[in-house]
XYZ file of C-alpha atoms in Angstrom:
573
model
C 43.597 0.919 21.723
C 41.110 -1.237 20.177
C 37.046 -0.904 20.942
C 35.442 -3.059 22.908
C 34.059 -4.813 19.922
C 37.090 -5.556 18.711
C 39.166 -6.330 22.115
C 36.449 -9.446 22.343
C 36.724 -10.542 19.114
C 40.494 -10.744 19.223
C 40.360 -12.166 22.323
C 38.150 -15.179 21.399
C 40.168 -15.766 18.404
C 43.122 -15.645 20.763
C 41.487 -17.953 23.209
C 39.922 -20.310 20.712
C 43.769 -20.474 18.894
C 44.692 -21.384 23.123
C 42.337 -23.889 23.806
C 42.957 -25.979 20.625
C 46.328 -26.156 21.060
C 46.045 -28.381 24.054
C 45.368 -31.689 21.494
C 45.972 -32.943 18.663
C 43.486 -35.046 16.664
C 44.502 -37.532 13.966
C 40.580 -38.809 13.314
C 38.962 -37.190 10.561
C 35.524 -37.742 11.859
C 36.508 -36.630 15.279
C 38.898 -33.746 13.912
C 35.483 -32.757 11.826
C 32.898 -32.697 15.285
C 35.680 -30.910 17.434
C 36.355 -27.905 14.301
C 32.324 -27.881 13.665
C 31.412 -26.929 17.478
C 34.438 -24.473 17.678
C 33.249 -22.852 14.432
C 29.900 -22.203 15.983
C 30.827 -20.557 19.329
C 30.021 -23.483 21.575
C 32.875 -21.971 24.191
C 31.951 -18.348 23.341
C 28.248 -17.802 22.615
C 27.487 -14.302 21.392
C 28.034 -11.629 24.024
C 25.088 -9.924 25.580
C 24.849 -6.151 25.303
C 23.101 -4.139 27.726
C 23.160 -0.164 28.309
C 23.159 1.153 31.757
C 19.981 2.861 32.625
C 19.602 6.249 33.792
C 18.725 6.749 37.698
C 16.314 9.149 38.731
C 17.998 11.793 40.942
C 16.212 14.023 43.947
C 18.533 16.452 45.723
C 22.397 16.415 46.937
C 23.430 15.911 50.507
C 24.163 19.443 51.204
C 20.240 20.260 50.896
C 19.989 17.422 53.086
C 21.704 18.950 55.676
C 20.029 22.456 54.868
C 16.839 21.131 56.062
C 18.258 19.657 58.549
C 17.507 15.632 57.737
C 21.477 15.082 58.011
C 23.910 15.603 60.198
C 25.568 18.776 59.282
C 28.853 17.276 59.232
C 27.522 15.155 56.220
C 27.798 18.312 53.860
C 31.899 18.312 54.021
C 31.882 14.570 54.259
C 29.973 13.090 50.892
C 31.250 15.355 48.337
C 32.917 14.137 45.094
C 35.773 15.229 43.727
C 37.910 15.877 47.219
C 40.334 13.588 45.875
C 41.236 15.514 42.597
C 40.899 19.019 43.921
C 37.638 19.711 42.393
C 34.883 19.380 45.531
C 31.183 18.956 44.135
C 27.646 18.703 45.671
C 26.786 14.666 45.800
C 23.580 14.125 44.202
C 21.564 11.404 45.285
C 19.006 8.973 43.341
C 15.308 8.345 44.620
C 16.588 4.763 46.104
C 19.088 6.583 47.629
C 16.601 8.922 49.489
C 14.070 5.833 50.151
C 16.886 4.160 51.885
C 17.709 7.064 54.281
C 14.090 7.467 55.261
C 14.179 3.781 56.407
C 17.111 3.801 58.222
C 16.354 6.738 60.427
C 13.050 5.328 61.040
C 14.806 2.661 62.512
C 13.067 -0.071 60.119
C 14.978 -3.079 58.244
C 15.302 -2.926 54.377
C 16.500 -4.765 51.069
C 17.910 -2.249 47.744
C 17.839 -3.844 44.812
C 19.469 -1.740 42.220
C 21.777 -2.339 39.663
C 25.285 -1.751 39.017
C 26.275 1.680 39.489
C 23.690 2.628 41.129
C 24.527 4.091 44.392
C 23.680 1.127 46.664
C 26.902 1.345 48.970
C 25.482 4.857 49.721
C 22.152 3.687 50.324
C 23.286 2.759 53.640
C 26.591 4.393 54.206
C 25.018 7.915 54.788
C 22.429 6.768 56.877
C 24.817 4.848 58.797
C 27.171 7.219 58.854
C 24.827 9.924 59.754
C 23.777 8.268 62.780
C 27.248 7.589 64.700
C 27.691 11.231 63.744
C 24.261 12.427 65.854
C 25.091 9.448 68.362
C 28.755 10.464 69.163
C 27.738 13.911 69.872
C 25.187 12.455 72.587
C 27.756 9.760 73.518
C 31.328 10.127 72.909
C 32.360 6.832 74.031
C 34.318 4.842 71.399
C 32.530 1.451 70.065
C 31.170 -0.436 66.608
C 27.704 1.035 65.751
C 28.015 -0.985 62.563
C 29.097 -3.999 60.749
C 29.102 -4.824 57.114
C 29.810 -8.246 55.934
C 31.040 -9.084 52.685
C 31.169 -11.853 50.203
C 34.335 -11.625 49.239
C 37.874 -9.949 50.919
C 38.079 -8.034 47.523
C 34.876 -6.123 47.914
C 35.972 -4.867 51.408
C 39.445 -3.638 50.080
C 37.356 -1.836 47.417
C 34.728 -0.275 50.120
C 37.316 0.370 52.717
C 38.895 2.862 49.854
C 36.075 4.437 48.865
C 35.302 5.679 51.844
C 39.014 6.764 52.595
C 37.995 9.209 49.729
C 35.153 10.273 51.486
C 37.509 11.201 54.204
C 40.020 12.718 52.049
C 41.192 15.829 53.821
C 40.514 15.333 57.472
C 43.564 15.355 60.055
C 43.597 11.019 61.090
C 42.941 12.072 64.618
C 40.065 14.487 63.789
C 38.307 12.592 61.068
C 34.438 12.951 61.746
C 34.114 8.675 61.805
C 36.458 5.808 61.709
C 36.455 2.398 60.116
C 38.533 -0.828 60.293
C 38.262 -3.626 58.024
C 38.625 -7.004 59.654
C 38.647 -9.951 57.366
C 41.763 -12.354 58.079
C 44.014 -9.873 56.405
C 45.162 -7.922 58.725
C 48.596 -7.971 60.848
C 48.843 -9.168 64.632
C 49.356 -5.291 65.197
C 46.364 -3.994 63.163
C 44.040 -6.574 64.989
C 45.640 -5.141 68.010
C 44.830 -1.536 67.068
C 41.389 -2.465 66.271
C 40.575 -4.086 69.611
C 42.206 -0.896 71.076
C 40.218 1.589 69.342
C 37.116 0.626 67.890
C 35.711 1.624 64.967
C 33.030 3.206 64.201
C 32.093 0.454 60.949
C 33.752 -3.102 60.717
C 34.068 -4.236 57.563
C 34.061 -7.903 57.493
C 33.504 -11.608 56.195
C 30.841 -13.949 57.193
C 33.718 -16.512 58.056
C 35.707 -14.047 60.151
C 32.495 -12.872 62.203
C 31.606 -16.331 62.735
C 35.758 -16.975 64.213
C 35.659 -14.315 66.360
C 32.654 -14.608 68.074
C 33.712 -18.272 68.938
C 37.277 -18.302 69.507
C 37.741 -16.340 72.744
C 41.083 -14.818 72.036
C 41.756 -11.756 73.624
C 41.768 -9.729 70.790
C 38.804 -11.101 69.260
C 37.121 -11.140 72.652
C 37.012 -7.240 72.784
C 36.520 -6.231 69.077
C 33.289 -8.434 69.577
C 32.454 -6.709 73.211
C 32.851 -3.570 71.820
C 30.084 -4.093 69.546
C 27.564 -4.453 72.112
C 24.093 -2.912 71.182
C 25.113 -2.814 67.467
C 22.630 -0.370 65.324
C 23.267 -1.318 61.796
C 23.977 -5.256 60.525
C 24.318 -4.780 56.502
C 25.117 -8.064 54.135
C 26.337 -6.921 50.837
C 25.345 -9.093 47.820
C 22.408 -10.751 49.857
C 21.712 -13.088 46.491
C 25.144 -15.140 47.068
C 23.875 -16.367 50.706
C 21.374 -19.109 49.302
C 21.677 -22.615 50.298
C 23.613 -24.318 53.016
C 25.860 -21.047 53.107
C 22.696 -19.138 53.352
C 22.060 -21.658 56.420
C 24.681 -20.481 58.011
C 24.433 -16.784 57.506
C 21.051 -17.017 59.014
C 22.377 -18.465 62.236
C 25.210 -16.426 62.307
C 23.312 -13.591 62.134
C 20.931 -14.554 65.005
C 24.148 -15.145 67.616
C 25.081 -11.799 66.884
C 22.162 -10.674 68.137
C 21.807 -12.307 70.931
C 25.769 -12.013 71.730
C 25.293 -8.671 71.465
C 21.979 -7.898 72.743
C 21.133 -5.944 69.594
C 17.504 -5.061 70.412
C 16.879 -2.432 67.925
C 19.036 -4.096 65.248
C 18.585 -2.484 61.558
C 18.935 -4.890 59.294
C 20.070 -4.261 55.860
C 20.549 -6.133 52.497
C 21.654 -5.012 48.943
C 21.700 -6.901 45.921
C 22.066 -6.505 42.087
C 19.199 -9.093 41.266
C 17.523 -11.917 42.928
C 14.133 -11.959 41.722
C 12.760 -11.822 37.886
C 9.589 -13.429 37.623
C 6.066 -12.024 37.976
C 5.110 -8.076 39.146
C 7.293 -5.791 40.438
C 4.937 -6.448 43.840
C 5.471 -10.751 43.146
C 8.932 -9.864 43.074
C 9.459 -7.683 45.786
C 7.838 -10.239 48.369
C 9.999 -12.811 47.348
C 13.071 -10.773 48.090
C 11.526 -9.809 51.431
C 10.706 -13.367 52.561
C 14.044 -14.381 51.823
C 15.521 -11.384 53.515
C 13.474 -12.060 56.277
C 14.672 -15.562 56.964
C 18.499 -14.639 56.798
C 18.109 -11.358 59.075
C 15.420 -13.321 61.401
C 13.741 -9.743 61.330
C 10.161 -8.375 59.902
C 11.062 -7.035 56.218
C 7.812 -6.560 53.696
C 7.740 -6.113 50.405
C 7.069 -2.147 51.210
C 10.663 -2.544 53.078
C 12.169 -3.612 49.288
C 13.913 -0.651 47.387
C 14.011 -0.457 43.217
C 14.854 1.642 40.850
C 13.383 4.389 39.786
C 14.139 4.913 36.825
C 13.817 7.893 34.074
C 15.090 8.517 30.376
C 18.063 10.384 29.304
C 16.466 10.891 25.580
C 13.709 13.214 23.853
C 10.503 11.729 26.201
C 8.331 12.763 23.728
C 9.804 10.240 21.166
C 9.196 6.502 21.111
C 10.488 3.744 18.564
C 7.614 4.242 16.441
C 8.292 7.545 15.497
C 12.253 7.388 15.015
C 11.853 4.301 12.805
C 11.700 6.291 9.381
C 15.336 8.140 10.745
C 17.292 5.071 11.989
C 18.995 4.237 8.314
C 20.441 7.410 7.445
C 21.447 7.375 11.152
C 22.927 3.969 10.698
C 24.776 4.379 7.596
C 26.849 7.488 9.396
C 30.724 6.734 9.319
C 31.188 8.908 12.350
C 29.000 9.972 15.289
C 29.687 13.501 16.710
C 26.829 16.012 18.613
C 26.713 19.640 18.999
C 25.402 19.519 22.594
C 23.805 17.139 24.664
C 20.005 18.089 23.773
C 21.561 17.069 20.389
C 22.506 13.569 21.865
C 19.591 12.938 23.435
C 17.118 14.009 20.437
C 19.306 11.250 18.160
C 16.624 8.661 16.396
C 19.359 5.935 17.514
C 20.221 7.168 20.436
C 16.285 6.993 21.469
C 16.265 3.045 19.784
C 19.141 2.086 22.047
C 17.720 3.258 25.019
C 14.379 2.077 24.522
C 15.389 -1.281 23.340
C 18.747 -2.227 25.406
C 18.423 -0.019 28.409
C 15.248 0.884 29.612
C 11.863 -0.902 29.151
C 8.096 1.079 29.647
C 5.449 -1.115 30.638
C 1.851 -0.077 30.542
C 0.895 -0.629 34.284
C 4.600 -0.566 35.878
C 7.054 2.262 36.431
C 9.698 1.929 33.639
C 12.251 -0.606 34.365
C 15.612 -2.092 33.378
C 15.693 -3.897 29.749
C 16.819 -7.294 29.677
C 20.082 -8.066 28.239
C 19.789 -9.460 24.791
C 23.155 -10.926 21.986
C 24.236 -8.335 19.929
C 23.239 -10.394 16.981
C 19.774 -9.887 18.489
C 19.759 -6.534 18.900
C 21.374 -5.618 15.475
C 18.576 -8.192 13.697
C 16.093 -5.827 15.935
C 17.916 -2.678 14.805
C 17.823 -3.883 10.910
C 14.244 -4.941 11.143
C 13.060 -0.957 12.719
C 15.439 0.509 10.439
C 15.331 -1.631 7.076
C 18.773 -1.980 6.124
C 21.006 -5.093 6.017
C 21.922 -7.020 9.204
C 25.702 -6.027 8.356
C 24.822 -2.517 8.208
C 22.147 -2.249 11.232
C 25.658 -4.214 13.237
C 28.084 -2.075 12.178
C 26.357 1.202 13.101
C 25.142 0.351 16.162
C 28.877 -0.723 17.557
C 29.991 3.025 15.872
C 26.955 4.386 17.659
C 27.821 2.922 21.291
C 31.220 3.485 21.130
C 31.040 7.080 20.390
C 28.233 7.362 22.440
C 30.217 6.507 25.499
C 32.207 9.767 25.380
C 29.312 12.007 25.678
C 28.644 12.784 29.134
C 24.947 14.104 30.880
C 24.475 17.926 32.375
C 25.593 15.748 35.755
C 28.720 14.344 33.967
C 27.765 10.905 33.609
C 27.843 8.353 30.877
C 24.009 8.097 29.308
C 24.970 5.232 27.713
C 27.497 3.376 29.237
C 26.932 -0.184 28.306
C 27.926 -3.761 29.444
C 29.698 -6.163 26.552
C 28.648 -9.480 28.327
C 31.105 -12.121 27.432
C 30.793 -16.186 28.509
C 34.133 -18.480 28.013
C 34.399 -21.903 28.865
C 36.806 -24.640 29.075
C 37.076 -27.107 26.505
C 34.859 -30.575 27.234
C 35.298 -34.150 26.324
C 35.240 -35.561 23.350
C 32.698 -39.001 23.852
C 32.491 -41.748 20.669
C 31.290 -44.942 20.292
C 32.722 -47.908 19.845
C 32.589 -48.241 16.324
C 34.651 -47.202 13.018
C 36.131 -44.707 12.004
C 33.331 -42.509 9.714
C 30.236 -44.454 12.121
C 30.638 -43.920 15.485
C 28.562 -41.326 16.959
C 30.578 -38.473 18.210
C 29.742 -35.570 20.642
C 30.702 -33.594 23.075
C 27.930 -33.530 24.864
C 27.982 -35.250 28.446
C 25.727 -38.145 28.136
C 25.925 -41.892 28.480
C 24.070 -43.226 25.508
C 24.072 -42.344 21.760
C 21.023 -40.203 21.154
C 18.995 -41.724 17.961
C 20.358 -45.506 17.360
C 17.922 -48.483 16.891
C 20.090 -50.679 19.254
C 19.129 -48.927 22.928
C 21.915 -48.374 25.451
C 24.690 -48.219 22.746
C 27.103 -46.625 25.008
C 29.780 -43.713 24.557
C 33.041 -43.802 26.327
C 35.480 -40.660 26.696
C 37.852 -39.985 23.971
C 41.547 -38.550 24.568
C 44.066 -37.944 22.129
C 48.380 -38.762 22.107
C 49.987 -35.433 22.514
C 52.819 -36.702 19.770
C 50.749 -38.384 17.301
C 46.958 -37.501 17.964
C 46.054 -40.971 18.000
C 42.680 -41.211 20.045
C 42.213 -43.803 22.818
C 39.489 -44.922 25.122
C 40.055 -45.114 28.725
C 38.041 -48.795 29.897
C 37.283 -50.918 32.530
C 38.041 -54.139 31.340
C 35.452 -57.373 33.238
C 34.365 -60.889 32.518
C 36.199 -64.408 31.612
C 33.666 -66.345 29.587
C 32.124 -62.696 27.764
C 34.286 -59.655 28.204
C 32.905 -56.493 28.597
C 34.679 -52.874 28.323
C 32.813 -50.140 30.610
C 33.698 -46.512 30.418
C 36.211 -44.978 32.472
C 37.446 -41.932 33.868
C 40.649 -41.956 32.688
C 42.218 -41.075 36.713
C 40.296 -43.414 38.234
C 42.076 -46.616 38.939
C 40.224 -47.914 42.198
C 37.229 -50.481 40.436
C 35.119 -49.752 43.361
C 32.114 -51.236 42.122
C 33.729 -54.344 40.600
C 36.974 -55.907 42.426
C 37.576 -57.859 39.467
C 37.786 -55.166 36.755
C 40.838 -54.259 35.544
C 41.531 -50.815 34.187
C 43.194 -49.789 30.604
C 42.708 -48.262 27.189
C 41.224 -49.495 23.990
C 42.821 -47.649 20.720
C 41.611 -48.239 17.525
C 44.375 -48.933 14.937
C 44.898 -47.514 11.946
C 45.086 -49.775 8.668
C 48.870 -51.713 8.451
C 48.877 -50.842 11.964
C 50.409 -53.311 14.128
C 51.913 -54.227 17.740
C 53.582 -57.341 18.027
C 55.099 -55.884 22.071
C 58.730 -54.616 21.678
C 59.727 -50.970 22.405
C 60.356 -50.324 18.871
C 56.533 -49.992 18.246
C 55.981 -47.622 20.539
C 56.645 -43.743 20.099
C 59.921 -42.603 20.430
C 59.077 -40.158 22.638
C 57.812 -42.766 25.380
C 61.582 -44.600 24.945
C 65.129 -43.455 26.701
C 67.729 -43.368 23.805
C 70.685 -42.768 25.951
C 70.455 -46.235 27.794
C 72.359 -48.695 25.459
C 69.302 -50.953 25.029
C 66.279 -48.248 24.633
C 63.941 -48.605 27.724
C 60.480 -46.962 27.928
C 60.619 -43.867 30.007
C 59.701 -43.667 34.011
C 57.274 -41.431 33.425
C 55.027 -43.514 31.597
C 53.378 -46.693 33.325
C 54.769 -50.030 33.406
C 52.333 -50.990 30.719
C 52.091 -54.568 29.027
C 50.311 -54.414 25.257
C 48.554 -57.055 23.385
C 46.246 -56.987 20.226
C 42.756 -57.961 20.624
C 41.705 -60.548 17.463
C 38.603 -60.259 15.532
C 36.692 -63.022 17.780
C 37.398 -60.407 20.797
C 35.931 -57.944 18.694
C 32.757 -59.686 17.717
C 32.832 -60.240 21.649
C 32.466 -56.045 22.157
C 29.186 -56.127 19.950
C 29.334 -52.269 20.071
C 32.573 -52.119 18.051
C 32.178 -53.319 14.485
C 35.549 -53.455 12.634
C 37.906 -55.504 10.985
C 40.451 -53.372 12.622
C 42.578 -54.599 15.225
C 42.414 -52.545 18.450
C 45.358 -52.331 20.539
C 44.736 -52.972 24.233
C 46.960 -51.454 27.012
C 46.427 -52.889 30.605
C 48.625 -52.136 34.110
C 50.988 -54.882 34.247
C 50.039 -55.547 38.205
C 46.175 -57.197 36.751
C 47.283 -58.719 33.186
């Protein structure tokens, strides 16, 4: 199986082989723009690279519940492993831990962490830890908790990660219950659910916001039996901004009311939403927009980082690994006698010093920024003096190898994010002018950038599938002075002008003529089997006619000798 390195490059030379076979272009000059922007990665910048940082850990569950923070059902509950046979002690990060001491003080809070960091857990155990201590005091069945979504997909993924978590326990013994409700389900699994209620409810924003205003029966009692709710958590708080965010922030005040949710805990979890200013600038602008979408108190104390800490020597920085990173680089093959081996690498300290993990002088250390890998690798040859080719090269060997080596807690150090942007193909835009002068682009704009003449206009460019012959979708206006405005080429309505008519202008090529019988038309457009050949349903009841060089003069913007052939809808011509 190929790297990852090489899995993107062959699939951008797969996709950019896709995308051009859409059109063809007969235009040299156009042919030339269109080639020149694919050759320069205009639908594929460079991918960003970016190495996962390593969290700082504090403890495991199980010495949690030996001191007797947790419930002591939480030991057999978060373990790893159940699933495969091989049980282990779950260690937990410092967020982790600063989460937990929130929630059981009953105070509102935001994590923002990064990817594989923990942050589901950040309120699972305390949530979960809770309905354990509150069902002993209160057997009664009913929703302590409800965790809205973004998206369906993340609550498929949640709901079976924490089937793992209760891997092992008999259905009707299992220590807490939960019940995904999103639109999904099955007339009898809403059924069960207003039934028996679970202990969580995973949901949508869109679902909550149905059932607590459509009064059917079973809706009506999965929302009554989550009267005095304890825990409210939105997942991905960054993708509620806006008028969506709007809603979320009423929603979330009926639900309180509804359900007369006095001691509410709110809590929010997001990858990234700010990145400007101090850690303490950013951390009150994440609490004053969490505060406006839980209607609730959150500081900037109530915001949870990282805390991060390095998996190489600590006693080495950049400076001093510089002199070793070129015989490092020029290795054909990475391999490491243990992991104190790893972690004392000269490259292995660059990478995580330059593409994982940054050290400020008055800040705790914090995530690096994701830079192109033809950044880093100019970075890398610049520390390590070798070639650009060499310095890229042996830092993809590096990071690939790299990823096989596991920590004393049997986790990737350096498992690192290939960051790869594709786009569609745009428009091609060109003025009206010949062949070899007109400005091309493909750009979105509505003016030529540069000319002496101001306002000399562009117009959208599309291309014959059979020949590659480029026309100009127009609206076509005036008696006395016509004038030819661009057009999209679906819109046919002339809303702003009654009068205009819609149709194409093509440029034709030299000895090119149309004099308006079928037989100058592509023989693709015309139906051989009738006995006189007819044009083809498909295409428009079009009537043609050739513009003469006095109508040309009359465009001012298109200077040529050339004839242009002019297509308009038979119904206005």
């Amino acid at each position: 199986m190929d790297n990852v390195f090489d899995f993107r490059n062959r699939l951008i030379s797969e996709y950019s082989s896709f995308s051009r076979s859409f059109s063809k272009v007969s235009a040299e000059d156009i042919l030339t723009a269109v080639e020149q922007e694919y050759d320069r990665g205009r639908y594929w910048p460079e991918p960003l690279i970016q190495i996962n940082p390593n969290y700082k850990r504090q403890g495991t569950v199980q010495q949690l519940v030996e001191q007797g923070v947790l419930h002591p059902h939480c030991a057999d509950i978060f373990r790893t492993g159940k699933t495969e046979g091989k049980p282990a002690d779950l260690h937990l990060y410092v967020h982790q831990l600063q989460a937990l001491a929130k929630a059981q003080s009953r105070q509102s809070y935001v994590v923002t962490t990064g990817t594989g960091s923990g942050k589901s857990l950040s309120f699972f155990v305390p949530i979960i830890d809770r309905i354990l201590k509150a069902k002993a005091a209160d057997p009664q069945k009913r929703t302590r908790a409800i965790v809205i979504y973004p998206m369906n997909a993340l609550a498929n993924s949640q709901l079976e990660e924490l089937d793992k978590f209760l891997h092992g326990y008999p259905v009707d013994q299992a220590p807490f219950t939960v019940a995904r409700y999103t639109g999904q389900e099955s007339a009898t699994e809403r059924q069960e659910i207003a039934n028996n209620p679970p202990d969580i409810l995973l949901t949508n924003f869109m679902m909550l916001e149905l059932i607590l205003t459509r009064f059917e029966d079973v809706d009506r009692r999965v929302v009554e039996h989550c009267q005095g709710l304890e825990f409210l958590v939105l997942d991905e708080l960054h993708t509620y901004r806006g008028r969506q965010g709007a809603d979320v922030a009423l929603l979330v005040r009926r639900l309180r009311e509804r359900l007369q949710a006095l001691q509410l805990v709110c809590i929010g979890t997001s990858a990234t939403m700010s990145s400007t200013g101090t850690q303490a600038d950013r951390n009150q602008t994440v609490a004053s927009v969490a505060s406006l979408l839980f209607g609730a108190q959150i500081t900037e104390q109530d915001v949870i980082g990282e805390t991060l800490e390095r998996v190489t020597n600590p006693s080495k920085d950049i400076q001093a690994v510089k002199p070793l990173l070129k015989p490092a680089l020029l290795k054909e093959s990475y391999h490491w006698q243990d992991f104190a081996a790893f972690s004392d690498d000269p490259l292995a300290v660059w990478v995580e010093l330059s593409l994982g993990i940054e050290l400020p002088l008055d800040e705790p250390p914090r995530r690096a920024k994701p830079i192109t890998l033809g950044d880093a690798a100019k970075r890398l040859a610049d520390d390590a003096q070798c070639t650009l080719e060499e310095a890229s090269a042996g830092l993809q060997r590096f990071l690939v190898a790299a990823h096989d080596v596991k920590t004393p807690q049997g986790r990737a150090p350096f498992a690192f994010k290939l960051h790869q942007f594709i786009s569609g193909p745009g428009k091609v835009l060109a003025t009206l002018e010949p062949e070899g002068v007109r400005h091309i682009t493909l750009d979105a704009q509505r003016y030529a950038p540069g000319r002496q003449e101001e306002g000399t206009q562009l117009y959208p460019v599309h291309f014959c599938r059979d020949c590659g012959q480029e026309y100009h979708p127009v609206w076509r206006s005036g008696q006395a002075q016509v004038e030819y405005a661009p057009r999209e080429i679906d819109d046919i309505s002339g809303d702003d002008d009654e009068n205009a008519r819609y149709g194409f202008l093509c440029p034709a090529k030299l000895g090119q003529t149309y004099r308006g019988s079928n037989e100058d038309l592509p023989e693709s457009w015309l139906d051989l089997t009738k006995a006189e050949p007819k044009v083809k349903s498909t295409y428009p009841s079009e009537t043609f006619r050739v513009l003469k060089n006095k109508e040309l003069r009359d465009l001012g913007e298109y200077r040529t000798q050339r004839l242009v052939l002019a297509a308009w809808d038979a119904r206005t011509d």
